[in-house]
PDB file of C-alpha atoms in Angstrom:
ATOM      1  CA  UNK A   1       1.158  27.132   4.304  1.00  0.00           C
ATOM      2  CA  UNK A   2      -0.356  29.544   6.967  1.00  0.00           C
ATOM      3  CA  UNK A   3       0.369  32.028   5.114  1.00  0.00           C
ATOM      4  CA  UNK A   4      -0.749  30.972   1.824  1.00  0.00           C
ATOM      5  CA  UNK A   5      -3.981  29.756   3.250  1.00  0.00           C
ATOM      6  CA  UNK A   6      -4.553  33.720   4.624  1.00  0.00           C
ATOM      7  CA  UNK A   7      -2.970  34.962   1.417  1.00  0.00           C
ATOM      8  CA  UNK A   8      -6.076  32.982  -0.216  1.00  0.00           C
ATOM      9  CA  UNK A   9      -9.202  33.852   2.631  1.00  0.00           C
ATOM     10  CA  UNK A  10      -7.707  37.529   1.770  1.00  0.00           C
ATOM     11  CA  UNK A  11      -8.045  37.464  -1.877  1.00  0.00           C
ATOM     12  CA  UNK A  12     -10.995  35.731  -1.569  1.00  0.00           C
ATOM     13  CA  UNK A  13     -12.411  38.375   0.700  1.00  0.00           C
ATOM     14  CA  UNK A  14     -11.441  41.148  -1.528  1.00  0.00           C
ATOM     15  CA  UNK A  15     -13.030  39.870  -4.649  1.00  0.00           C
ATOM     16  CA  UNK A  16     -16.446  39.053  -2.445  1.00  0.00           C
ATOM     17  CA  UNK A  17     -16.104  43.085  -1.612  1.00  0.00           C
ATOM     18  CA  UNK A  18     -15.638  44.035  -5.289  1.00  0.00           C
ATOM     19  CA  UNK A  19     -18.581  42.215  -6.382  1.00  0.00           C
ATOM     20  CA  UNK A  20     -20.725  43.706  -4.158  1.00  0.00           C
ATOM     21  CA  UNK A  21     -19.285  46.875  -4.191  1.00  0.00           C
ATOM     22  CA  UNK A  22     -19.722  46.362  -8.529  1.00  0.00           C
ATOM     23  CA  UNK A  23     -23.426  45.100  -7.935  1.00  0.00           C
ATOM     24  CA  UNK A  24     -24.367  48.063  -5.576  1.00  0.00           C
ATOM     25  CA  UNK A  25     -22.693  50.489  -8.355  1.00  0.00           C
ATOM     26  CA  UNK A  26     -24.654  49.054 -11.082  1.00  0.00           C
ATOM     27  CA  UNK A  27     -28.113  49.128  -8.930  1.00  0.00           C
ATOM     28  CA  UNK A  28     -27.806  52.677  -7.987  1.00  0.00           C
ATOM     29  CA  UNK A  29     -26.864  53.107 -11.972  1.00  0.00           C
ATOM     30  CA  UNK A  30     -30.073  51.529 -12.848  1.00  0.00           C
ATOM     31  CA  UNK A  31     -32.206  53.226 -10.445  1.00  0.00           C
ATOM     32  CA  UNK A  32     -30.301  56.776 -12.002  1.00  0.00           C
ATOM     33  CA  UNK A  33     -31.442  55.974 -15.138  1.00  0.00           C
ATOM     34  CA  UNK A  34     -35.237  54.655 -14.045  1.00  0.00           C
ATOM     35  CA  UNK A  35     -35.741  57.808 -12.569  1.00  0.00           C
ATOM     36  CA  UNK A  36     -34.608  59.712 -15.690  1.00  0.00           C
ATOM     37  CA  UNK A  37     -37.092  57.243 -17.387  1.00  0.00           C
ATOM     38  CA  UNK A  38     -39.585  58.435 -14.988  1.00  0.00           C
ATOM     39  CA  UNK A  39     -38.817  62.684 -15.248  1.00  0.00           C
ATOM     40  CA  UNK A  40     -39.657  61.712 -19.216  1.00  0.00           C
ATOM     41  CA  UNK A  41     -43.005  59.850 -18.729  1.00  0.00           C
ATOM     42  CA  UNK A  42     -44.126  62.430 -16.305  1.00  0.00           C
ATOM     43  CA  UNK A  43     -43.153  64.938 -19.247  1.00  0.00           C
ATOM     44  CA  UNK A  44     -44.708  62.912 -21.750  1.00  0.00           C
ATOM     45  CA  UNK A  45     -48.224  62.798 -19.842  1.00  0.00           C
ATOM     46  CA  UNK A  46     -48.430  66.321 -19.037  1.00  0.00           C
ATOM     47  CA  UNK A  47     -47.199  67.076 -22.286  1.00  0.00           C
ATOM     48  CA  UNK A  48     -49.847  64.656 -24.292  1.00  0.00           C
ATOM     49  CA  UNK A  49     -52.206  63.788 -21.669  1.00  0.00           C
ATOM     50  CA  UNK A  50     -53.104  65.986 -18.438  1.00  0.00           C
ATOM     51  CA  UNK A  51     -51.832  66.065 -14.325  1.00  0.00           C
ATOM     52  CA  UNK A  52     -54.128  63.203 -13.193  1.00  0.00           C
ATOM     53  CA  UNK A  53     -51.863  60.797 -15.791  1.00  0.00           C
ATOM     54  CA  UNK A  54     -48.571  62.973 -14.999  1.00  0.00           C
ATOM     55  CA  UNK A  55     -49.335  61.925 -11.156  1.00  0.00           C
ATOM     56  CA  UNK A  56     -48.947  58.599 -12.230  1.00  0.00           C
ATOM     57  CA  UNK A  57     -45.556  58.435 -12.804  1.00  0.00           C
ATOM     58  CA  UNK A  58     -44.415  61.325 -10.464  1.00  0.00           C
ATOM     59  CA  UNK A  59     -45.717  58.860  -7.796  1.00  0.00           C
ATOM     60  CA  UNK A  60     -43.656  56.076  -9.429  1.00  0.00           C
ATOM     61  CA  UNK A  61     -40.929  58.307  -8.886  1.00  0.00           C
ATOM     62  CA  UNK A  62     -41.466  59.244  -5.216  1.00  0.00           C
ATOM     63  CA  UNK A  63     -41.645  55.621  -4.319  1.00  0.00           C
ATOM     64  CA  UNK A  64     -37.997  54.496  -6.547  1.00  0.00           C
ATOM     65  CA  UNK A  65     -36.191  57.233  -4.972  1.00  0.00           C
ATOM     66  CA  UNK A  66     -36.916  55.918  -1.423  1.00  0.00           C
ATOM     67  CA  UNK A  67     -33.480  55.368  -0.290  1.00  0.00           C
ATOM     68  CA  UNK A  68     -35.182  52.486   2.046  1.00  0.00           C
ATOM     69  CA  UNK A  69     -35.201  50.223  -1.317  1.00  0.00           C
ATOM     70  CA  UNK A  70     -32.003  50.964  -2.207  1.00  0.00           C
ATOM     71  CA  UNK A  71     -30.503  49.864   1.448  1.00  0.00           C
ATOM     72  CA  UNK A  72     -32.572  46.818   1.521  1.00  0.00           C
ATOM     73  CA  UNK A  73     -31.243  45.734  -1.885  1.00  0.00           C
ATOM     74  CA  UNK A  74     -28.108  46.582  -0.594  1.00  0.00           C
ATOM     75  CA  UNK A  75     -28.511  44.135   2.497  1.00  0.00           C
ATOM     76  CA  UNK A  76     -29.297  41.114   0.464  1.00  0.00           C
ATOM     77  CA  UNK A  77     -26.199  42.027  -1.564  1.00  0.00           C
ATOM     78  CA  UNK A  78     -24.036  41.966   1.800  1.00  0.00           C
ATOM     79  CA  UNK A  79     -25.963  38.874   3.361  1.00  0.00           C
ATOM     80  CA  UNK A  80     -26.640  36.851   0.457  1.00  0.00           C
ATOM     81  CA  UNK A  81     -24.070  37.553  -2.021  1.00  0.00           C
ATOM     82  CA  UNK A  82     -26.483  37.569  -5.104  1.00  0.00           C
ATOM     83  CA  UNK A  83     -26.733  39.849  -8.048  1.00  0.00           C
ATOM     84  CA  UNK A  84     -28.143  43.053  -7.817  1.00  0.00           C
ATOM     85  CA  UNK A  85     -30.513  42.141 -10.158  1.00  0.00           C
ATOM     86  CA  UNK A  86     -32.033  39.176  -7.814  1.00  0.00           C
ATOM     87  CA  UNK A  87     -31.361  41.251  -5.289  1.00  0.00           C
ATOM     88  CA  UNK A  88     -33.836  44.111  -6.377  1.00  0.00           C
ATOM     89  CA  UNK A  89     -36.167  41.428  -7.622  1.00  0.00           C
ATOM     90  CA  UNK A  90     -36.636  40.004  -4.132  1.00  0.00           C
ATOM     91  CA  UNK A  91     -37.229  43.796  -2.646  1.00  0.00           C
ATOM     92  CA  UNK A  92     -39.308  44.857  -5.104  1.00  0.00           C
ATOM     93  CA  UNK A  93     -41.738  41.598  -5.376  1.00  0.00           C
ATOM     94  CA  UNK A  94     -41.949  41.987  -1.687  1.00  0.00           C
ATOM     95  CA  UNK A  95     -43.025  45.078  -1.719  1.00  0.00           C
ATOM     96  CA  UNK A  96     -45.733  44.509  -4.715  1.00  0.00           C
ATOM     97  CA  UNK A  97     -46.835  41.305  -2.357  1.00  0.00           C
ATOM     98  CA  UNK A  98     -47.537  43.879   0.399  1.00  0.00           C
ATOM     99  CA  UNK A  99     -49.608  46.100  -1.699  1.00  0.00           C
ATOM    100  CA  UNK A 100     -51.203  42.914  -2.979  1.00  0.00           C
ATOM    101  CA  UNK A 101     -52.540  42.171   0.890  1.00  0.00           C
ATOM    102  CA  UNK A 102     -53.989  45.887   1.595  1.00  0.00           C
ATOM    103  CA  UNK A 103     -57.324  45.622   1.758  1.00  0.00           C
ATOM    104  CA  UNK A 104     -58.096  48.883   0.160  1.00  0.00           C
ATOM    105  CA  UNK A 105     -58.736  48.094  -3.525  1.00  0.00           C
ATOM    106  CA  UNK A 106     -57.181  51.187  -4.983  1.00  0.00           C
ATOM    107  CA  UNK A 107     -54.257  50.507  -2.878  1.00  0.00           C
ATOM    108  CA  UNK A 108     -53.713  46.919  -3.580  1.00  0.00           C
ATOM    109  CA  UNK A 109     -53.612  47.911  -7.233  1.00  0.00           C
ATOM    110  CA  UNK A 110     -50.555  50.063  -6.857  1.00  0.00           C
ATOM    111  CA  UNK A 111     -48.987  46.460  -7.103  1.00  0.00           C
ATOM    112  CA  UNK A 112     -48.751  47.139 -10.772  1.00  0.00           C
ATOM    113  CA  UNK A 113     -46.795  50.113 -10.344  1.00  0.00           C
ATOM    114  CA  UNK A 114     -44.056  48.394  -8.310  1.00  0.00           C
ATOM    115  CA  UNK A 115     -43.690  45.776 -11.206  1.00  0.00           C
ATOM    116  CA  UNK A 116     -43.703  48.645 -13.375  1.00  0.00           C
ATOM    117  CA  UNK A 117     -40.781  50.535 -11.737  1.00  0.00           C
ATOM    118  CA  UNK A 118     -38.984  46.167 -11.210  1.00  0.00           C
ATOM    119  CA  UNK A 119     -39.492  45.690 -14.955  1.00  0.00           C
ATOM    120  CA  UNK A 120     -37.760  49.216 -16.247  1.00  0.00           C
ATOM    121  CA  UNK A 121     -35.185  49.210 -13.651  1.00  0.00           C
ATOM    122  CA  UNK A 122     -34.260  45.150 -14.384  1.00  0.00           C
ATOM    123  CA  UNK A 123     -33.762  46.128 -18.065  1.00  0.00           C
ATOM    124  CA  UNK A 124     -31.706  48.844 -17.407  1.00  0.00           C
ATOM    125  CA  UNK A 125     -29.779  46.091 -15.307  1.00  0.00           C
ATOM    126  CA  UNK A 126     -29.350  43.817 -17.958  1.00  0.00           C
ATOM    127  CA  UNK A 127     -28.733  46.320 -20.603  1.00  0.00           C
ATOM    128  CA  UNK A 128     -31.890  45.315 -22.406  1.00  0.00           C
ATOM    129  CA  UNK A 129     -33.409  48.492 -24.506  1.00  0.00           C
ATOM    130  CA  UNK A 130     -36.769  48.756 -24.033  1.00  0.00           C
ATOM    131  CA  UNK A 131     -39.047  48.484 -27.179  1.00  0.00           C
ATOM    132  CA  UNK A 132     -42.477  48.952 -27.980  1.00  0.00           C
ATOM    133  CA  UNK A 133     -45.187  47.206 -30.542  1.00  0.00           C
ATOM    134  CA  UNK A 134     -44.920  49.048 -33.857  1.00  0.00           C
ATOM    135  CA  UNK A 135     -47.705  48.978 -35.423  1.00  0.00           C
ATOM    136  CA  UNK A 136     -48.139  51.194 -39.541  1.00  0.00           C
ATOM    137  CA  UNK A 137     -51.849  50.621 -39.343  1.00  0.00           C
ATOM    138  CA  UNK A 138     -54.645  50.718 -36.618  1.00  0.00           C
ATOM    139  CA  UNK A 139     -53.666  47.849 -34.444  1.00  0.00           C
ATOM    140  CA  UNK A 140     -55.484  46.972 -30.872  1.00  0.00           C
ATOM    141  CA  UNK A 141     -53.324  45.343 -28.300  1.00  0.00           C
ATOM    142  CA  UNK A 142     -55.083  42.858 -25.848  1.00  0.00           C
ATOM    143  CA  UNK A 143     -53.234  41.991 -23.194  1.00  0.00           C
ATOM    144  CA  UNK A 144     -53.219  40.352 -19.383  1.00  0.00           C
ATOM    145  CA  UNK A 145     -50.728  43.188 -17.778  1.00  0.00           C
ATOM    146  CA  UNK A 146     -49.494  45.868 -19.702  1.00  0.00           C
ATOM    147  CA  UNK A 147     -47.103  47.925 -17.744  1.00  0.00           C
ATOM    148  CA  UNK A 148     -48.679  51.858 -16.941  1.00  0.00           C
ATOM    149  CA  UNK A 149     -45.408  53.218 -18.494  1.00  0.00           C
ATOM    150  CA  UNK A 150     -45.931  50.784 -21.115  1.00  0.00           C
ATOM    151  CA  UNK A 151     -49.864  52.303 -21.872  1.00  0.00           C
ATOM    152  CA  UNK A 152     -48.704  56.082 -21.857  1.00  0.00           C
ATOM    153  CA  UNK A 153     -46.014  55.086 -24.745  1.00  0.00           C
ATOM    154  CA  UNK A 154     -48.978  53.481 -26.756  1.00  0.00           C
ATOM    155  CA  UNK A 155     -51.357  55.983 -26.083  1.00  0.00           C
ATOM    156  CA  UNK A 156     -48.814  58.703 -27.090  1.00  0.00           C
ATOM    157  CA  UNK A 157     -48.277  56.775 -30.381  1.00  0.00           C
ATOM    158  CA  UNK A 158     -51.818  56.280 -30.707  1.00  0.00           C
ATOM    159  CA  UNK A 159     -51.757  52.784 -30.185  1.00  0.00           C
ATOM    160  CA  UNK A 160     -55.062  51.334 -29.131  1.00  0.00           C
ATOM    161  CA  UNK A 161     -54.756  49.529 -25.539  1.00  0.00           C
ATOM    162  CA  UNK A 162     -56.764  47.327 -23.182  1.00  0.00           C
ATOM    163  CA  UNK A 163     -55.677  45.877 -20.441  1.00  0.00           C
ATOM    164  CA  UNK A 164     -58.279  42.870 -18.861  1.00  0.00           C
ATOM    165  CA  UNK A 165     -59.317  43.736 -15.053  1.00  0.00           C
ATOM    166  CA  UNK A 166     -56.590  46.786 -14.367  1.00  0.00           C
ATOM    167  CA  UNK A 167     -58.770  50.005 -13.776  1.00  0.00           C
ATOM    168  CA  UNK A 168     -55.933  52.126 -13.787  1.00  0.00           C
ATOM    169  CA  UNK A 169     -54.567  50.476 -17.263  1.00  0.00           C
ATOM    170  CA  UNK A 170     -58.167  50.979 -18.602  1.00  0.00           C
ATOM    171  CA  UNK A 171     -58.481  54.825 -17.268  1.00  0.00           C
ATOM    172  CA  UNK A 172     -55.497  55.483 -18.519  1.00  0.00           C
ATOM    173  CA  UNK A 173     -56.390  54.478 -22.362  1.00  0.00           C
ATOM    174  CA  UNK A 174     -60.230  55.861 -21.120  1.00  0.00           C
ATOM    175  CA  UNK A 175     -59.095  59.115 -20.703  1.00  0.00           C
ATOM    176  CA  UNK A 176     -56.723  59.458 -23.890  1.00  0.00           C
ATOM    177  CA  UNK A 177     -59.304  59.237 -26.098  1.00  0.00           C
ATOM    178  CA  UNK A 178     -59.517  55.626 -26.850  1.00  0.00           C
ATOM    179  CA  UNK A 179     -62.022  53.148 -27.673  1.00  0.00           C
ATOM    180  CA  UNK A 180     -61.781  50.079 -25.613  1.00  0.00           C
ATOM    181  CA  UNK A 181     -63.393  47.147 -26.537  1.00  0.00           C
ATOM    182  CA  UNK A 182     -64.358  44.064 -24.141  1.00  0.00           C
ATOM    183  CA  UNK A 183     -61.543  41.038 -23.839  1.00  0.00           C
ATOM    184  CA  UNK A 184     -62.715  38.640 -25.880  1.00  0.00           C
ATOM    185  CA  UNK A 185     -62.365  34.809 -24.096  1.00  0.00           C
ATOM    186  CA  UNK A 186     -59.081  33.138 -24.700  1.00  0.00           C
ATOM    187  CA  UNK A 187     -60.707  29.925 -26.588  1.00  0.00           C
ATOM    188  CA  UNK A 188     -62.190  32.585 -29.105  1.00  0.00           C
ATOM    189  CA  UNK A 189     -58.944  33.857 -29.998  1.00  0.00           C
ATOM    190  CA  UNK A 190     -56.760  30.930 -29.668  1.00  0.00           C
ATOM    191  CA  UNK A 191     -58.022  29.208 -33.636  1.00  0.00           C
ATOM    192  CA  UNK A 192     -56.580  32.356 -35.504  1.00  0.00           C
ATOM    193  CA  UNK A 193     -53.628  32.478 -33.138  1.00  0.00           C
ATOM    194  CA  UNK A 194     -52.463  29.150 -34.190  1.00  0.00           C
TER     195      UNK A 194
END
């Protein structure tokens, strides 16, 4: 029975290691293929847009392919035996937290750009394909957080953005060309909604 009971903490043992070893596999896979994501936004805004907007996402680059984020990911996967994806939450909201508490204003709204780069990288996680409003006639999209990524995709299509209280959302669809209108109050909109 000694043995069966180490036969069993071995196994045991072995299949903790191959689920971590599976979950770090998949995260660096993700991050791969966010960063490939990024390379074509940073295309895309030069391309469409100019270097002030390219900057944008070569930045989001520079801070995903920190290796630090990786290894602390890979920590909670050792010490807390979690998904990768809950895993890379927890490292990534952290670190959009501590941008949150700088007390520089431009700064603390680089917070968006981490939940950019948690957002892309979670759906490339979960397999999810990532898919935009489609629109076959003018449309204007008014929204509480739209995703910089997300803005440079409309504004490519010519999709009319605004984002409420996000300079960098609003400068982004500023300097494409687009007219922005003011957020209209919630109770205004909520009648036709229904």
């Amino acid at each position: 029975t000694t043995s069966s009971l180490a036969d069993t903490i071995t196994d045991s043992t072995a299949s903790v290691r191959n689920t971590i070893a599976s979950n770090t596999g998949q995260l660096r896979q993700a991050i791969d293929q966010t960063l490939a994501d990024l390379n074509a936004l940073t295309e895309l805004a030069e391309h469409k847009f100019n270097a002030d907007i390219a900057a944008i996402f070569a930045g989001h680059h520079t801070l995903l392919d920190d290796e630090d984020l990786f290894d602390a990911a890979n920590d909670r996967l050792l010490t807390e035996q979690c998904s990768a994806e809950w895993a890379w939450h927890q490292v990534l909201m952290e670190l959009s937290q501590q941008y949150r508490q700088l007390d520089d204003a431009y700064l603390q709204a680089r917070y968006i750009d981490v939940d950019d780069i948690l957002q892309r990288t979670l759906r490339h996680l979960q397999g999810i394909k990532e898919t935009l409003p489609f629109a076959s006639e003018p449309t204007i999209i008014i929204a509480d957080n739209i995703s910089p990524s997300t803005v440079l995709q409309l504004a490519a299509s010519k999709a009319r953005t605004k984002q409420a209280e996000e300079g960098q959302i609003i400068w982004l669809a500023e300097s494409s060309g687009f007219h922005l209108s003011p957020v209209l109050d919630a109770s205004v909109c909520s009648p036709a909604l229904g």
